[in-house]
Coordinates of C-alpha atoms in Angstrom, one line a residue:
Chain T
M168 CA -31.9 22.5 17.1
D169 CA -29.0 23.0 19.3
R170 CA -30.2 20.0 21.1
L171 CA -28.8 17.5 18.5
T172 CA -25.5 19.5 18.5
G173 CA -22.7 17.7 17.5
R174 CA -24.7 14.4 17.4
S175 CA -25.6 12.1 14.8
L176 CA -28.9 10.7 13.8
D177 CA -29.5 10.3 17.7
L178 CA -33.4 9.2 18.5
C179 CA -33.1 7.9 22.0
T180 CA -30.4 9.5 23.8
G181 CA -29.3 12.9 25.8
P182 CA -27.0 15.4 24.7
L183 CA -22.7 14.4 24.5
S184 CA -22.2 15.7 28.0
R185 CA -23.5 12.1 29.5
H186 CA -20.7 10.4 28.2
G187 CA -18.4 12.8 28.8
G188 CA -18.1 14.1 25.4
G189 CA -17.9 18.0 25.2
M190 CA -16.8 20.7 22.9
N191 CA -20.4 21.8 23.2
T192 CA -21.8 20.3 26.2
K193 CA -23.2 23.6 27.4
S194 CA -25.4 24.7 24.8
A195 CA -26.5 20.9 24.0
Y196 CA -27.7 20.7 27.3
V197 CA -29.4 23.9 27.9
H198 CA -31.3 23.7 25.1
G199 CA -31.7 20.0 24.9
Y200 CA -34.7 19.4 27.3
S201 CA -37.8 21.3 26.1
P202 CA -40.9 19.0 25.6
Q203 CA -41.0 20.0 22.1
E204 CA -37.7 18.5 21.6
A205 CA -38.7 15.3 23.3
R206 CA -41.7 15.5 21.2
R207 CA -39.8 15.6 18.2
L208 CA -37.1 12.9 19.3
G209 CA -40.0 10.7 20.1
D210 CA -41.8 11.6 16.7
Q211 CA -38.6 10.8 14.7
A212 CA -38.3 7.2 17.0
D213 CA -41.8 6.6 15.7
T214 CA -41.0 7.2 12.1
L215 CA -38.0 4.6 12.4
A216 CA -39.7 1.9 15.0
G217 CA -40.7 -0.5 12.6
L218 CA -37.2 -0.8 10.9
L219 CA -35.2 -0.3 14.1
H220 CA -37.3 -2.5 16.7
A221 CA -38.2 -5.2 14.4
G222 CA -36.9 -8.6 15.7
T223 CA -36.5 -7.1 19.2
A224 CA -39.1 -8.8 21.9
Y225 CA -38.0 -9.9 25.0
A226 CA -40.0 -12.7 27.1
A227 CA -42.5 -11.8 29.9
G228 CA -40.4 -11.8 33.1
S229 CA -37.1 -10.8 31.5
R230 CA -35.1 -8.1 32.8
V231 CA -33.9 -5.7 30.2
L232 CA -31.2 -3.0 30.7
E233 CA -31.7 0.1 28.4
V234 CA -28.5 2.2 28.8
G235 CA -28.7 5.8 27.5
C236 CA -32.5 6.0 27.4
G237 CA -32.6 9.6 27.0
V238 CA -36.1 10.9 26.4
G239 CA -37.2 8.0 26.2
A240 CA -37.8 7.6 22.6
Q241 CA -36.9 4.0 22.0
T242 CA -37.8 3.1 25.7
V243 CA -41.5 3.6 24.6
H244 CA -41.1 1.1 21.7
L245 CA -39.2 -1.5 23.7
A246 CA -41.7 -1.6 26.1
R247 CA -44.6 -1.7 23.6
S248 CA -42.4 -4.8 22.0
S249 CA -41.9 -6.9 24.6
P250 CA -45.1 -5.9 27.3
G251 CA -43.9 -8.5 29.9
A252 CA -40.5 -7.6 30.4
R253 CA -39.2 -5.6 33.3
I254 CA -37.3 -2.8 31.9
V255 CA -34.6 -0.7 33.9
A256 CA -33.6 2.3 31.7
I257 CA -30.3 4.4 32.3
D258 CA -29.4 8.1 31.7
R259 CA -26.7 10.1 33.0
S260 CA -29.2 13.3 32.9
A261 CA -32.0 13.7 35.4
E262 CA -33.7 16.1 33.4
S263 CA -33.6 13.2 30.4
L264 CA -34.7 10.5 32.6
A265 CA -37.6 12.7 34.1
Q266 CA -38.9 13.6 30.7
A267 CA -38.6 9.6 29.7
Q268 CA -40.6 8.6 32.3
E269 CA -43.4 11.4 31.9
Y270 CA -43.0 10.4 27.8
V271 CA -43.3 6.5 28.5
T272 CA -45.8 6.6 31.3
A273 CA -48.2 8.7 29.1
R274 CA -47.9 6.2 26.4
E275 CA -47.3 3.0 28.0
P276 CA -49.0 3.6 31.3
W277 CA -48.8 -0.4 32.3
A278 CA -44.9 -1.1 31.2
S279 CA -42.9 -1.8 33.8
V280 CA -40.0 0.4 33.8
E281 CA -37.2 1.5 36.5
W282 CA -35.2 4.2 35.7
H283 CA -31.9 5.3 37.4
I284 CA -29.5 8.0 36.9
A285 CA -26.1 6.2 35.9
D286 CA -23.3 6.2 33.7
L287 CA -23.0 2.8 31.4
H288 CA -19.4 2.9 32.5
D289 CA -20.2 2.4 36.3
L290 CA -23.1 0.5 36.4
P291 CA -24.9 0.5 40.1
F292 CA -26.0 -3.4 38.9
G293 CA -24.0 -6.8 40.0
V294 CA -22.8 -9.1 37.5
G295 CA -25.2 -11.2 35.1
E296 CA -28.1 -9.4 37.0
F297 CA -29.9 -8.5 33.3
H298 CA -31.6 -10.8 30.7
H299 CA -30.8 -8.7 27.8
V300 CA -29.0 -5.3 27.2
F301 CA -30.1 -2.7 24.4
A302 CA -28.1 0.1 23.3
C303 CA -29.9 2.7 20.7
F304 CA -27.5 5.3 19.3
V305 CA -25.2 5.4 22.3
L306 CA -22.0 4.0 21.6
E307 CA -21.4 6.6 18.6
H308 CA -20.9 9.0 21.3
L309 CA -18.4 7.3 23.2
P310 CA -14.5 8.1 22.8
D311 CA -14.2 4.1 23.7
P312 CA -17.0 1.9 22.5
G313 CA -15.1 -1.2 23.8
R314 CA -14.7 -0.6 27.3
A315 CA -18.3 0.4 27.1
L316 CA -19.3 -3.1 25.8
A317 CA -17.3 -4.6 28.1
A318 CA -19.2 -2.8 31.1
L319 CA -22.4 -3.8 29.5
R320 CA -21.2 -7.6 29.7
R321 CA -20.5 -7.2 33.1
V322 CA -24.1 -7.2 33.9
L323 CA -25.3 -9.3 31.2
R324 CA -26.3 -13.0 32.4
P325 CA -24.3 -15.8 30.5
G326 CA -26.6 -16.8 27.2
G327 CA -27.9 -13.4 27.6
T328 CA -28.0 -10.9 24.5
L329 CA -27.0 -7.3 23.6
T330 CA -28.4 -5.4 21.0
V331 CA -26.9 -2.5 19.4
I332 CA -28.2 -0.2 16.9
E333 CA -26.1 2.8 15.3
G334 CA -26.3 4.3 12.3
D335 CA -23.4 5.2 9.6
H336 CA -23.1 8.4 7.9
G337 CA -21.1 6.8 5.3
S338 CA -24.2 4.9 4.3
V339 CA -25.9 8.4 3.3
V340 CA -26.8 8.4 -1.0
L341 CA -28.0 11.5 -2.0
H342 CA -30.3 11.9 -5.2
P343 CA -29.7 14.4 -6.6
D344 CA -25.9 14.0 -5.4
S345 CA -24.2 17.3 -4.2
I346 CA -20.5 17.6 -3.0
H347 CA -21.5 20.4 -1.2
A348 CA -24.5 18.7 0.9
H349 CA -21.9 15.8 1.4
E350 CA -19.3 18.5 3.0
V351 CA -21.9 19.9 5.5
I352 CA -22.6 16.4 6.4
G353 CA -18.8 15.8 6.9
H354 CA -18.8 18.7 9.4
Q355 CA -21.1 16.7 11.1
V356 CA -19.0 14.1 11.1
R357 CA -15.8 15.8 12.5
L358 CA -17.5 17.4 14.8
Q359 CA -19.0 14.5 16.4
A360 CA -15.5 13.0 16.4
A361 CA -14.2 16.1 17.9
A362 CA -16.6 15.5 20.6
G363 CA -15.1 12.0 21.4
G364 CA -17.8 10.2 19.2
N365 CA -18.0 8.5 15.6
A366 CA -20.7 9.2 13.2
L367 CA -19.6 6.3 11.1
L368 CA -19.7 3.1 13.9
G369 CA -22.4 1.1 12.0
R370 CA -20.0 -0.6 10.0
A371 CA -17.8 -1.6 13.0
L372 CA -20.3 -3.2 15.0
Q373 CA -19.6 -6.7 14.2
P374 CA -15.8 -6.3 15.3
L375 CA -16.5 -4.4 18.1
L376 CA -18.8 -6.7 19.7
S377 CA -16.9 -9.9 18.7
D378 CA -13.6 -8.2 19.9
A379 CA -15.5 -7.5 23.4
G380 CA -16.2 -11.0 23.7
F381 CA -19.7 -11.5 22.8
D382 CA -20.7 -14.8 20.7
Q383 CA -23.1 -15.3 17.7
V384 CA -23.0 -11.7 16.5
M385 CA -25.3 -10.9 14.1
V386 CA -25.3 -7.7 12.4
R387 CA -28.0 -6.8 9.7
P388 CA -28.1 -3.8 8.2
R389 CA -31.5 -1.6 8.2
T390 CA -31.8 0.4 5.3
A391 CA -34.2 3.7 5.8
Y392 CA -35.1 5.3 1.9
A393 CA -37.5 8.3 1.1
D394 CA -38.4 9.5 -1.9
A395 CA -41.9 11.2 -3.3
T396 CA -43.7 8.3 -3.3
R397 CA -43.6 8.2 0.6
P398 CA -44.1 11.8 2.1
A399 CA -44.5 10.7 5.6
L400 CA -40.8 9.3 5.4
V401 CA -39.6 12.2 3.4
D402 CA -40.7 14.8 6.2
G403 CA -40.0 12.2 9.2
L404 CA -36.8 10.7 8.1
T405 CA -35.1 13.5 5.5
R406 CA -36.2 16.6 6.6
K407 CA -36.7 16.2 10.3
T408 CA -34.4 13.7 11.2
F409 CA -31.6 14.0 9.1
I410 CA -31.5 17.4 7.8
A411 CA -32.5 18.7 11.5
M412 CA -29.7 17.0 12.3
V413 CA -27.1 18.5 10.4
E414 CA -28.5 21.4 10.4
A415 CA -28.1 21.5 14.1
V416 CA -24.3 21.9 13.8
R417 CA -24.2 25.2 11.9
D418 CA -23.1 27.5 14.6
Q419 CA -20.6 25.1 15.8
A420 CA -19.4 24.5 12.3
L421 CA -19.0 28.6 11.5
S422 CA -17.6 28.8 15.2
T423 CA -14.5 26.4 14.6
G424 CA -14.3 27.5 11.3
L425 CA -14.9 24.4 9.7
T426 CA -16.7 26.5 6.9
T427 CA -18.4 29.3 5.9
A428 CA -22.0 30.3 6.1
A429 CA -22.1 30.7 2.1
D430 CA -20.9 27.1 1.7
W431 CA -23.0 25.7 4.6
D432 CA -26.0 27.3 3.2
R433 CA -25.4 25.9 -0.2
G434 CA -24.9 22.3 1.4
I435 CA -27.9 22.6 3.5
A436 CA -29.9 23.9 0.1
D437 CA -28.5 20.8 -2.0
L438 CA -29.5 18.2 1.0
R439 CA -32.9 20.0 1.2
L440 CA -33.6 19.0 -2.7
T441 CA -33.1 15.3 -1.8
A442 CA -36.5 16.1 0.3
E443 CA -38.0 17.3 -2.8
E444 CA -39.8 15.7 -6.0
G445 CA -37.8 13.9 -7.5
G446 CA -35.3 13.5 -4.7
T447 CA -34.3 10.8 -2.6
F448 CA -32.7 9.9 0.2
H449 CA -30.8 6.7 1.9
Y450 CA -29.3 5.9 5.2
T451 CA -28.4 2.7 6.9
F452 CA -28.6 1.8 10.1
F453 CA -26.8 -1.2 11.6
K454 CA -28.2 -3.8 14.3
A455 CA -26.1 -6.0 15.8
V456 CA -27.2 -8.5 18.6
G457 CA -24.5 -10.5 20.1
V458 CA -24.8 -12.9 23.2
K459 CA -22.5 -13.5 26.5
P460 CA -20.9 -16.8 26.3
L461 CA -22.0 -19.5 28.8
A462 CA -18.6 -19.7 30.2
Chain I
M280 CA -11.7 -10.4 -15.6
D281 CA -12.4 -8.1 -18.6
R282 CA -15.7 -9.8 -19.0
L283 CA -16.6 -7.1 -16.4
T284 CA -14.7 -4.0 -17.8
G285 CA -16.0 -1.0 -17.8
R286 CA -19.2 -2.3 -15.6
S287 CA -20.7 -2.1 -12.2
L288 CA -22.0 -5.0 -10.3
D289 CA -23.4 -6.4 -13.4
L290 CA -24.8 -9.7 -12.4
C291 CA -26.9 -10.8 -15.3
T292 CA -26.3 -8.9 -19.0
G293 CA -23.7 -9.1 -21.7
P294 CA -20.8 -6.5 -22.3
L295 CA -21.0 -2.7 -23.2
S296 CA -21.3 -2.9 -26.3
R297 CA -25.0 -4.5 -26.4
H298 CA -26.2 -1.2 -25.8
G299 CA -24.0 1.2 -28.0
G300 CA -21.4 1.5 -24.9
G301 CA -17.9 2.0 -25.9
M302 CA -14.5 2.8 -24.9
N303 CA -13.5 -0.7 -24.4
T304 CA -15.8 -2.7 -26.4
K305 CA -13.8 -5.2 -28.0
S306 CA -11.5 -6.8 -25.2
A307 CA -14.7 -6.7 -23.1
Y308 CA -16.2 -8.9 -25.6
V309 CA -13.1 -11.0 -26.5
H310 CA -12.9 -12.2 -22.7
G311 CA -16.5 -11.9 -21.9
Y312 CA -18.0 -15.3 -22.8
S313 CA -16.0 -18.3 -21.4
P314 CA -17.8 -21.0 -19.7
Q315 CA -15.8 -20.0 -16.5
E316 CA -17.1 -16.6 -16.6
A317 CA -20.7 -17.8 -17.0
R318 CA -20.4 -19.8 -14.2
R319 CA -18.8 -16.9 -12.1
L320 CA -21.7 -14.5 -13.1
G321 CA -24.3 -17.6 -12.1
D322 CA -22.6 -17.8 -8.9
Q323 CA -22.5 -14.3 -8.1
A324 CA -26.6 -14.0 -9.2
D325 CA -26.9 -17.0 -6.6
T326 CA -25.2 -15.5 -3.8
L327 CA -27.8 -12.3 -4.1
A328 CA -31.1 -14.2 -5.9
G329 CA -32.8 -14.2 -2.3
L330 CA -32.1 -10.2 -1.7
L331 CA -32.7 -9.3 -5.2
H332 CA -35.4 -11.7 -6.3
A333 CA -37.6 -12.0 -3.3
G334 CA -41.2 -10.3 -3.9
T335 CA -41.2 -10.8 -7.9
A336 CA -43.1 -13.8 -8.4
Y337 CA -45.2 -13.6 -11.9
A338 CA -48.6 -15.6 -12.1
A339 CA -48.8 -18.8 -14.4
G340 CA -49.3 -18.0 -17.7
S341 CA -48.1 -14.3 -17.8
R342 CA -45.8 -13.3 -20.6
V343 CA -42.8 -12.0 -19.0
L344 CA -40.0 -9.9 -20.8
E345 CA -36.5 -9.8 -19.5
V346 CA -34.2 -7.2 -21.4
G347 CA -30.5 -7.6 -21.3
C348 CA -30.7 -11.0 -20.1
G349 CA -27.0 -11.6 -20.5
V350 CA -25.7 -15.1 -19.8
G351 CA -29.1 -16.0 -18.1
A352 CA -27.7 -15.3 -14.4
Q353 CA -30.9 -13.6 -13.5
T354 CA -33.3 -15.8 -15.8
V355 CA -32.6 -18.7 -13.9
H356 CA -33.8 -17.2 -10.9
L357 CA -37.2 -15.4 -12.7
A358 CA -37.8 -18.8 -14.0
R359 CA -37.6 -20.6 -10.5
S360 CA -39.9 -18.1 -8.7
S361 CA -42.6 -17.7 -11.4
P362 CA -42.6 -21.3 -12.6
G363 CA -45.6 -21.0 -14.8
A364 CA -44.9 -17.6 -16.8
R365 CA -44.3 -17.7 -20.0
I366 CA -40.4 -15.7 -20.1
V367 CA -39.0 -14.2 -23.3
A368 CA -35.5 -13.1 -22.4
I369 CA -33.7 -10.7 -25.2
D370 CA -30.0 -10.0 -25.6
R371 CA -28.0 -7.9 -28.3
S372 CA -25.4 -10.7 -28.2
A373 CA -25.8 -13.8 -30.1
E374 CA -22.9 -15.3 -28.0
S375 CA -24.3 -14.8 -24.8
L376 CA -27.9 -15.7 -25.6
A377 CA -26.6 -19.0 -26.6
Q378 CA -24.9 -19.4 -23.4
A379 CA -28.1 -18.7 -21.7
Q380 CA -29.9 -20.5 -23.3
E381 CA -27.6 -23.4 -22.1
Y382 CA -27.2 -22.3 -18.5
V383 CA -30.9 -22.1 -17.9
T384 CA -31.7 -25.2 -20.1
A385 CA -29.4 -27.0 -17.8
R386 CA -30.9 -25.6 -14.6
E387 CA -34.6 -25.0 -15.4
P388 CA -35.3 -27.5 -17.9
W389 CA -39.1 -27.1 -18.0
A390 CA -38.7 -23.5 -17.8
S391 CA -40.7 -21.3 -20.6
V392 CA -38.1 -19.2 -22.2
E393 CA -38.3 -18.0 -25.7
W394 CA -34.5 -16.1 -26.5
H395 CA -34.4 -13.4 -29.3
I396 CA -31.2 -11.4 -30.3
A397 CA -32.7 -8.0 -29.9
D398 CA -31.9 -4.3 -28.6
L399 CA -34.2 -3.0 -26.0
H400 CA -34.4 0.3 -27.9
D401 CA -36.0 -1.5 -31.1
L402 CA -37.8 -4.4 -29.8
P403 CA -39.5 -6.9 -32.0
F404 CA -42.6 -7.1 -30.2
G405 CA -46.1 -5.2 -30.4
V406 CA -47.6 -2.3 -28.1
G407 CA -48.7 -4.2 -24.7
E408 CA -47.6 -7.9 -25.8
F409 CA -46.1 -8.4 -22.5
H410 CA -47.8 -8.3 -18.7
H411 CA -44.5 -7.9 -17.2
V412 CA -41.4 -6.4 -17.9
F413 CA -38.3 -7.2 -15.8
A414 CA -34.4 -5.4 -16.0
C415 CA -31.7 -6.1 -13.8
F416 CA -28.3 -3.9 -14.3
V417 CA -29.5 -3.1 -17.5
L418 CA -30.2 0.9 -17.0
E419 CA -26.9 1.5 -15.8
H420 CA -25.0 1.3 -19.0
L421 CA -27.3 3.3 -21.4
P422 CA -26.7 6.9 -21.7
D423 CA -30.0 7.8 -21.9
P424 CA -32.4 5.3 -19.3
G425 CA -35.3 7.1 -19.9
R426 CA -35.5 6.3 -23.6
A427 CA -35.3 2.9 -22.3
L428 CA -37.9 3.2 -20.2
A429 CA -40.3 4.2 -22.3
A430 CA -39.4 1.5 -25.5
L431 CA -40.5 -0.9 -22.6
R432 CA -43.3 0.8 -21.4
R433 CA -44.4 0.5 -25.2
V434 CA -44.4 -3.3 -25.1
L435 CA -46.2 -3.6 -21.5
R436 CA -49.9 -3.9 -21.3
P437 CA -51.9 -1.5 -19.2
G438 CA -52.0 -2.3 -15.4
G439 CA -48.7 -4.2 -16.3
T440 CA -45.5 -3.8 -13.9
L441 CA -42.0 -3.0 -14.9
T442 CA -39.3 -4.3 -12.5
V443 CA -35.9 -2.5 -12.6
I444 CA -33.2 -3.4 -10.0
E445 CA -29.6 -1.5 -10.2
G446 CA -26.7 -0.9 -7.5
D447 CA -25.3 2.2 -6.3
H448 CA -21.7 2.6 -6.0
G449 CA -22.2 5.5 -3.8
S450 CA -23.8 3.2 -0.9
V451 CA -20.9 1.3 -0.9
V452 CA -19.4 1.4 3.0
L453 CA -15.9 -0.3 3.9
H454 CA -14.4 -1.1 7.3
P455 CA -11.7 -0.8 7.3
D456 CA -12.7 2.7 5.8
S457 CA -10.3 3.8 3.0
I458 CA -9.5 6.9 0.6
H459 CA -7.5 4.4 -1.2
A460 CA -10.2 1.9 -1.8
H461 CA -12.8 4.5 -2.5
E462 CA -10.4 6.0 -5.0
V463 CA -10.5 2.9 -7.3
I464 CA -13.8 2.4 -6.6
G465 CA -14.4 6.3 -7.8
H466 CA -12.1 4.6 -10.7
Q467 CA -14.4 2.0 -11.9
V468 CA -17.6 5.0 -11.9
R469 CA -15.9 7.5 -14.1
L470 CA -14.9 4.4 -16.8
Q471 CA -18.6 3.5 -16.7
A472 CA -19.6 6.9 -17.2
A473 CA -17.1 7.2 -19.9
A474 CA -19.0 4.4 -21.5
G475 CA -21.8 6.2 -21.3
G476 CA -23.1 4.4 -18.3
N477 CA -23.8 5.4 -14.3
A478 CA -22.7 3.0 -11.5
L479 CA -24.9 5.7 -9.5
L480 CA -28.2 5.1 -10.6
G481 CA -29.9 3.2 -8.1
R482 CA -30.7 6.3 -6.3
A483 CA -32.3 7.8 -9.1
L484 CA -34.9 4.6 -10.1
Q485 CA -38.3 6.6 -8.3
P486 CA -37.8 9.9 -10.5
L487 CA -36.7 7.7 -13.7
L488 CA -39.7 5.5 -13.6
S489 CA -42.1 8.1 -12.5
D490 CA -40.9 10.6 -15.4
A491 CA -41.2 7.6 -17.7
G492 CA -45.2 7.7 -17.0
F493 CA -44.9 4.8 -14.6
D494 CA -47.6 4.5 -12.1
Q495 CA -47.2 3.4 -8.3
V496 CA -43.7 3.5 -8.4
M497 CA -42.3 1.6 -5.3
V498 CA -38.8 1.7 -4.8
R499 CA -37.2 -0.4 -2.0
P500 CA -33.5 -1.0 -1.0
R501 CA -32.2 -4.3 -0.6
T502 CA -29.3 -3.9 1.2
A503 CA -26.3 -6.3 1.3
Y504 CA -23.7 -6.7 3.8
A505 CA -20.7 -9.0 4.5
D506 CA -18.9 -9.7 7.8
A507 CA -16.5 -12.6 9.1
T508 CA -19.4 -14.1 10.6
R509 CA -20.8 -14.8 7.2
P510 CA -18.1 -16.3 5.2
A511 CA -19.8 -17.3 2.4
L512 CA -21.4 -13.9 1.9
V513 CA -17.6 -12.3 2.4
D514 CA -16.3 -14.7 -0.7
G515 CA -19.6 -14.5 -3.2
L516 CA -20.2 -10.5 -2.3
T517 CA -17.5 -9.1 -1.2
R518 CA -14.7 -10.8 -3.0
K519 CA -15.7 -12.6 -5.8
T520 CA -18.8 -10.0 -7.0
F521 CA -17.6 -6.4 -6.0
I522 CA -13.8 -6.4 -5.5
A523 CA -13.7 -8.7 -8.9
M524 CA -15.6 -6.5 -10.8
V525 CA -13.6 -3.2 -9.5
E526 CA -10.3 -5.1 -9.9
A527 CA -11.6 -5.8 -13.9
V528 CA -11.1 -2.2 -14.7
R529 CA -7.5 -2.1 -13.8
D530 CA -6.0 -1.9 -17.0
Q531 CA -8.1 0.7 -18.2
A532 CA -7.8 3.1 -15.3
L533 CA -4.0 2.8 -16.0
S534 CA -4.3 3.2 -19.4
T535 CA -6.4 6.3 -19.6
G536 CA -4.1 7.8 -16.9
L537 CA -6.6 7.8 -14.4
T538 CA -4.2 6.4 -11.8
T539 CA -0.8 4.7 -11.3
A540 CA -0.4 1.0 -10.6
A541 CA 0.8 1.7 -7.1
D542 CA -2.5 3.9 -6.2
W543 CA -4.4 1.3 -7.7
D544 CA -2.8 -1.5 -6.1
R545 CA -3.0 0.2 -2.7
G546 CA -6.5 0.6 -2.9
I547 CA -7.4 -2.6 -4.0
A548 CA -5.3 -3.9 -1.3
D549 CA -7.4 -2.0 1.4
L550 CA -10.5 -3.0 -0.5
R551 CA -9.5 -6.6 0.2
L552 CA -9.0 -5.6 3.8
T553 CA -12.7 -5.3 4.1
A554 CA -13.0 -9.3 3.5
E555 CA -10.9 -9.8 6.1
E556 CA -11.5 -11.2 9.8
G557 CA -12.9 -7.5 11.2
G558 CA -13.6 -6.1 8.2
T559 CA -17.1 -5.5 6.9
F560 CA -18.5 -4.6 3.3
H561 CA -22.1 -2.9 2.8
Y562 CA -24.0 -2.4 -0.8
T563 CA -27.6 -1.5 -1.2
F564 CA -29.4 -2.5 -4.6
F565 CA -32.4 -0.3 -5.4
K566 CA -35.2 -2.4 -6.6
A567 CA -37.9 -0.5 -8.6
V568 CA -41.4 -1.5 -9.4
G569 CA -44.0 0.5 -11.9
V570 CA -47.3 0.2 -13.6
K571 CA -48.1 0.9 -16.8
P572 CA -51.4 3.3 -16.3
L573 CA -54.8 1.5 -17.8
A574 CA -55.2 4.8 -19.6

C-alpha cells in the first residue's frame, strides 16, 4: 500500500521521488516495486484501459515517447493499441524500468519498446525526435507542469501530438455521500500537494497545454462510474484503485497530524460503503491532446 | 430567471409546484412560462441533446410516456430520435403543456404526441399501457422518488423500459476552483432540498431503480465539459444553463438568509471565471435505464 503513498489515481508511474517530490520518498520507494505491486498496478490499468486508451492509436512506424512509464502498466496498452509504433519509454527509476520491461515483454513480446532511464525535464533526445508523446498520471506529481510540457514540446516534431491523461479528485461523487469520506480524500489531496503535486490537475489541462504552446488542444472527460450492477468495476475501480490509493496515505496523514486514527477510519469505512450494495462511485479522468504547431 | 427558482439543471420540466414542491411556488409560476423562457429552455436542451438522448430510440409504433414534459424541450428530441413512436407527454401545468404543444408542433410537425394534464403520482392510465417511460429532470423535484418510480412502473408493460436522466451538483468541477463559487452552488442545493427535491440525485439512480423493482438497471454517466476551445458549449452549458440556473435563486438565497449579497455576488463572479479564457467547467448527468420484470 505504501507504494502509492502521497499519490493519486496513479496507474502507470513510479513513486514521487522520480520527479523530485518529496516528503515520503523513502518509504514510497522501499515498498513501491514488489512484483505484487506491479501486478496490482497492471490490473488497475487493465480495468481502466478501455476508458483511458480509447482514441489513442499511433501509425505504424511512428516514434512515440512515453514519459513516466513506471512499471509499464500503461505501456502495454500503448503497445497493444499501436502495434507498429516504435515506443520509447522513460522513467527516472531503474527498478521501475526493469519491471516495466519484464511486464511488457511478457504481455506484448513483439512490441517495439526502447527503455531509457531519464528525467522528463532533461530528456536525452533531440529536438523533434518524436511523432507523438504520451504522459499518463505524470504531470500531477510535478511542481511545475508547464515546465514539463515545454520539455515534451521540444522533443516533439512539428505537427506531432501530445496526449496527457490526468485524474481530478474534485470529480469524486459518492453514494452514500459522506463528509468523513471526503475528508480522507482531502487528506490525500493535501499530502500530494505537500509533495509538490496536484491531485486536482485534470480540470486544468486545457489551459496548461494551450499556455505551453500546443495547438488544437482537445480535452475530453473520461468518466468512470461503478455501482452494484458492475461488480468487476466496483472491485477494480472503487476498491482496488481509489480506496486502496486513499488508504495508502493513512500513516502519513496520521504522522503529519492531518487527522486522527478514529476520524481516518470513519472516513475510510464510509468510503467503503460506496462499494457495497446500493452504493455508487464516480470519478472523472481528463484526456487532453494537443498538437505542436508547424511553425 | 425566476423561472428556474429553486431548481437544478432542469431543462425539460415545469416549476416546482407541479409536484407539490413549495417555498417559492408562486414567483416561479408567474415568471416561468414566457415564450422567452421556453425558448431558453429549448436552447439549453438542444445544447445537451446529443449527450442526454444518445442511445434512446424507441421502435416505430411503440407507446412512450414522457412524464413532466414541461415546455417540451426534451419532447422534441424524443420525437426526433423515435420518429414512429406514439408519445404521450404529461405535465401538471396546463400552461406548460400548451407551450410544449406549440413548441413541439413547430419543430416536429409530424410527430405523434398526445398531451395530458396529469400528476405522475396519479396517472390516468391503466396497468401496462406503455412500452416505455421517459423522465428527464423530474425525480430531482420529488420528496419521494421511490413512490414516483412505483407509479411509473405500474403503467409500464412487463419487459418495457424506464429511462431516467438526472444531474448531480456534486459532480461540478470548476477551474479556477473557488470555495465561494461552491458556496453559491450549495445554496441552490439547499433551496432545492427545502422545496422537497434533491439536486444530488444522479448518483442514487441505480439503487433507486433497483429498489423500485426494475431489472437490468444500467446507469451511465453523461459528462458535460466545456473549455475555451468550445465556445458554444461554454455559452450553452456553463453560462446559459448552469450559471443562469444558480443565479436564478439569488433572491431566495438572500431572503432566506442563506447568504449575503456580497458573498453571493462574489461566488457568482468566481463561477463566471470558469466560462472565461483559461477556465473549465465539468458536470455529470446520470442516465439510467431499467426494465420492468416479465413476472
